[in-house]
PDB file of C-alpha atoms in Angstrom:
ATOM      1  CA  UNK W 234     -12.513  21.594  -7.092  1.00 52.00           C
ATOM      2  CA  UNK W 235      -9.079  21.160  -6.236  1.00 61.00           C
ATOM      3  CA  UNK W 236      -6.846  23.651  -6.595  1.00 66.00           C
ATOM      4  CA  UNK W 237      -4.009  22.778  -9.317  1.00 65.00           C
ATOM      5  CA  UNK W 238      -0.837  23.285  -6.493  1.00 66.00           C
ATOM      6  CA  UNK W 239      -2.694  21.315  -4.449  1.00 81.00           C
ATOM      7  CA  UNK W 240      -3.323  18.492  -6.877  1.00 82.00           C
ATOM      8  CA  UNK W 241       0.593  18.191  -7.893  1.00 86.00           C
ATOM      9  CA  UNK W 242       1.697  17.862  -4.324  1.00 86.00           C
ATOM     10  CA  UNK W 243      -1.112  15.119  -3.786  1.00 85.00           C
ATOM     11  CA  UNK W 244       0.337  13.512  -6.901  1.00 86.00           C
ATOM     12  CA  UNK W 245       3.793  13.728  -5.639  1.00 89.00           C
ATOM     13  CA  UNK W 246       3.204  12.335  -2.378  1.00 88.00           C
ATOM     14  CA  UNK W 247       1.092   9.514  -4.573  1.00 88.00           C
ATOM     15  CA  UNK W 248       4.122   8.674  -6.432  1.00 88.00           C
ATOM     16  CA  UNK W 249       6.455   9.553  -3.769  1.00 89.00           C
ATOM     17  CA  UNK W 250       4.832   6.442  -1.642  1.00 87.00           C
ATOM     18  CA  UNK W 251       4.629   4.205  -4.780  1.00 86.00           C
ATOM     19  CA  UNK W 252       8.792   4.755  -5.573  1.00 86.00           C
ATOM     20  CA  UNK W 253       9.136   3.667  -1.654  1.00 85.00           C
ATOM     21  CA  UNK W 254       7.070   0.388  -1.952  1.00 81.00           C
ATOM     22  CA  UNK W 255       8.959  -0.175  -4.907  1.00 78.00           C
ATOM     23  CA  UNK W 256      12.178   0.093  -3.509  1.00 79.00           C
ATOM     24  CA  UNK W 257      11.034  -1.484  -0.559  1.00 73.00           C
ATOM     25  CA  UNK W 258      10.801  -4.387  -2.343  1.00 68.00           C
ATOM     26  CA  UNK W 259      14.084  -4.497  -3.844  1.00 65.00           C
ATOM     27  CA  UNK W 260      15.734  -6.131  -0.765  1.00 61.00           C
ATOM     28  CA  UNK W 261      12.861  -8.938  -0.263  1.00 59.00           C
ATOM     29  CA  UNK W 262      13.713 -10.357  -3.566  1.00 56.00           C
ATOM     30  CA  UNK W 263      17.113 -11.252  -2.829  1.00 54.00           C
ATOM     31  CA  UNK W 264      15.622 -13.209   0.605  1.00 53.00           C
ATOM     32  CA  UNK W 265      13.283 -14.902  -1.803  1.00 52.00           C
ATOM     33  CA  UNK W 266      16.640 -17.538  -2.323  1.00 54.00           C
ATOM     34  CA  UNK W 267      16.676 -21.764  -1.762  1.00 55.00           C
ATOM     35  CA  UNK W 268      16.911 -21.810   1.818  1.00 52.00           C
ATOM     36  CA  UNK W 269      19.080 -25.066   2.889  1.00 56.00           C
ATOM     37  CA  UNK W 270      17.298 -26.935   5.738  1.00 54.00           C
ATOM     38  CA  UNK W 271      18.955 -28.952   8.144  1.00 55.00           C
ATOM     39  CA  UNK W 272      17.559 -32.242   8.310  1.00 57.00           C
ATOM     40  CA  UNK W 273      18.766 -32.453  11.922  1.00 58.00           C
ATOM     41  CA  UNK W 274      15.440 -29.975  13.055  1.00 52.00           C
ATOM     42  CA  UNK W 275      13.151 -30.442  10.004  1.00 53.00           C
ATOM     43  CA  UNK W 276       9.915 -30.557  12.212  1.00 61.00           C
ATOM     44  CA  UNK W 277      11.119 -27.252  14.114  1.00 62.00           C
ATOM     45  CA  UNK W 278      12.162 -25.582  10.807  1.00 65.00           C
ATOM     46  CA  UNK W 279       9.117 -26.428   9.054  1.00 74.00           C
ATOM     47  CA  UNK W 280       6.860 -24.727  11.218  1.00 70.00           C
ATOM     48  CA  UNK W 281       8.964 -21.458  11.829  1.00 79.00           C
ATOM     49  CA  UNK W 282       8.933 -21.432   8.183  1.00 79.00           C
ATOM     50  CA  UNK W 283       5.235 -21.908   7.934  1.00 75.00           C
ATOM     51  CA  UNK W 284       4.754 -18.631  10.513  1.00 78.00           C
ATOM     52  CA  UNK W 285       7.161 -17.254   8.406  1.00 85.00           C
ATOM     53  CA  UNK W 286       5.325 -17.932   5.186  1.00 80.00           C
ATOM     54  CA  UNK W 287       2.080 -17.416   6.905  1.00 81.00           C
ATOM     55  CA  UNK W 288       3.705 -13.643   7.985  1.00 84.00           C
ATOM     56  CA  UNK W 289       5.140 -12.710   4.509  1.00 85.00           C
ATOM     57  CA  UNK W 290       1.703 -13.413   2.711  1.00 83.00           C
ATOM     58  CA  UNK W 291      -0.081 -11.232   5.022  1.00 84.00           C
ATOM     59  CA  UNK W 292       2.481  -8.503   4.317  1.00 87.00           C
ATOM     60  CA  UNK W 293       2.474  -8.942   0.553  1.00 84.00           C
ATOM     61  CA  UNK W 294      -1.077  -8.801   0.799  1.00 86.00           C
ATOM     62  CA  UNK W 295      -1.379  -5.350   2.784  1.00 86.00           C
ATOM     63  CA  UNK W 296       1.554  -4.102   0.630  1.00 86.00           C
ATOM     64  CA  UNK W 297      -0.595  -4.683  -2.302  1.00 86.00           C
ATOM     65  CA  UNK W 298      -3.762  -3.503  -0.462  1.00 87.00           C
ATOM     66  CA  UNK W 299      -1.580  -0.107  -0.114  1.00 88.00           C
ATOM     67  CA  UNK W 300      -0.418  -0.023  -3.299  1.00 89.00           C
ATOM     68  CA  UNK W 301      -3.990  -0.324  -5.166  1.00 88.00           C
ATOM     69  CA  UNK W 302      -5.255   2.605  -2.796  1.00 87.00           C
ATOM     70  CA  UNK W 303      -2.952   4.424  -4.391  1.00 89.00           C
ATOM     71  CA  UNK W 304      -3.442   3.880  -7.538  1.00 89.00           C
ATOM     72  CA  UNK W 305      -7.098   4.554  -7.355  1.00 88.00           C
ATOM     73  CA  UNK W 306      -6.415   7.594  -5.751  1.00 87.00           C
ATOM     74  CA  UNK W 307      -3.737   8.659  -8.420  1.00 89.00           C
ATOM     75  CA  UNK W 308      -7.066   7.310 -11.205  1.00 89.00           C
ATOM     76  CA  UNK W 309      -9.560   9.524  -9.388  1.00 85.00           C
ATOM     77  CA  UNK W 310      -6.798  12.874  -9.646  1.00 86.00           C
ATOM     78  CA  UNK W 311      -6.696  11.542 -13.452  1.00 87.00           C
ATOM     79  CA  UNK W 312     -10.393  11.533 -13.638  1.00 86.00           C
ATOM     80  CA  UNK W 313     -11.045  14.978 -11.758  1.00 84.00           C
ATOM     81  CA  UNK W 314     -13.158  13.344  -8.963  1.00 79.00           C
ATOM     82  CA  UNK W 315     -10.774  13.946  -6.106  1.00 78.00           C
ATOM     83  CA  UNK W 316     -11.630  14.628  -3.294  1.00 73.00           C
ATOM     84  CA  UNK W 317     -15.645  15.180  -4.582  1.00 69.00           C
ATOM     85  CA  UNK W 318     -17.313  13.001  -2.302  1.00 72.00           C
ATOM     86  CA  UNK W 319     -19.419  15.151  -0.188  1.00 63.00           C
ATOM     87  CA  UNK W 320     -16.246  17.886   0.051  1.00 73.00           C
ATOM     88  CA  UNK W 321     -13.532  15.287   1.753  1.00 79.00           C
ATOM     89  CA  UNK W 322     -12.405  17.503   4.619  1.00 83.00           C
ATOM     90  CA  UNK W 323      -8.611  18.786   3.073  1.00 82.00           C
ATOM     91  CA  UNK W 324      -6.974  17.839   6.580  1.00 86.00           C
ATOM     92  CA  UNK W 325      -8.306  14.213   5.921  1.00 84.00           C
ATOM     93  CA  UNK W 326      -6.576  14.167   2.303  1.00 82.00           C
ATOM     94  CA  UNK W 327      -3.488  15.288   3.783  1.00 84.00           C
ATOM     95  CA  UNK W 328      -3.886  12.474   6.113  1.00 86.00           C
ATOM     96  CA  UNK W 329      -4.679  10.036   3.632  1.00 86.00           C
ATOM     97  CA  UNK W 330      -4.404  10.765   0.439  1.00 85.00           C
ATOM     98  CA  UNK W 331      -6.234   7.648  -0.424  1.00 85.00           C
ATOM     99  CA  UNK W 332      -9.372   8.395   1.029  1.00 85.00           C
ATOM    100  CA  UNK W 333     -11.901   8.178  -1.349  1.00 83.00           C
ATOM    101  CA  UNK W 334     -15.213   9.173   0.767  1.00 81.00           C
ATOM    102  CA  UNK W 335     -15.792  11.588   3.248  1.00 80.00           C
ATOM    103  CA  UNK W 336     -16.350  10.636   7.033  1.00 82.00           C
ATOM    104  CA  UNK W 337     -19.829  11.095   6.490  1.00 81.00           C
ATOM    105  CA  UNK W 338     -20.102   8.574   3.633  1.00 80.00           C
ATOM    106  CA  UNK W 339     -17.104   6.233   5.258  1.00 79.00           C
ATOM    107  CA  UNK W 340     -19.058   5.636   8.332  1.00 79.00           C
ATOM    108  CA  UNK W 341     -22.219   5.014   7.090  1.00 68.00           C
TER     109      UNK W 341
END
């Protein structure tokens, strides 16, 4: 069992990272504007936008990805089962505090 100090910095550091991501994503929406093209280079521009479309979904998606580890780590604090897989080693927590199985049980 964890001990209770231990659990509110884990939960901090939770939250902590979920108030970056949010805030992180405070300048991207103003970038999210109409984007005037210049007809002049349309088959250029359209595929550095594609890349740049292509690059932006990937990073949404591993912001996301992030964000639900985080969440489910914050859910298993909630639910007492930190941590209980097999005894996750406390230097791996401190690591990542998403880990939700030991190496043991990660690797296998």
């Amino acid at each position: 069992m964890m001990a209770e100090t231990d659990e509110s910095a884990v939960r901090a550091r939770l939250q902590s990272t979920l108030s970056e991501l949010d805030a992180g994503d405070a300048p991207g929406r103003g970038g999210q504007d109409t984007v005037a093209l210049d007809q002049q280079a349309m088959g250029q521009l359209s595929r550095q936008d594609a890349l740049l479309s292509q690059s932006m979904a990937r990073a949404t998606q591993a912001r996301r990805d992030i964000e639900q580890r985080l969440r489910a780590a914050r859910a298993r604090l909630d639910a007492g089962d930190y941590g209980s897989c097999e005894e996750i080693a406390p230097k791996r927590l401190a690591l990542d505090p998403t880990a939700a199985r030991c190496v043991g049980c990660a690797a296998g």
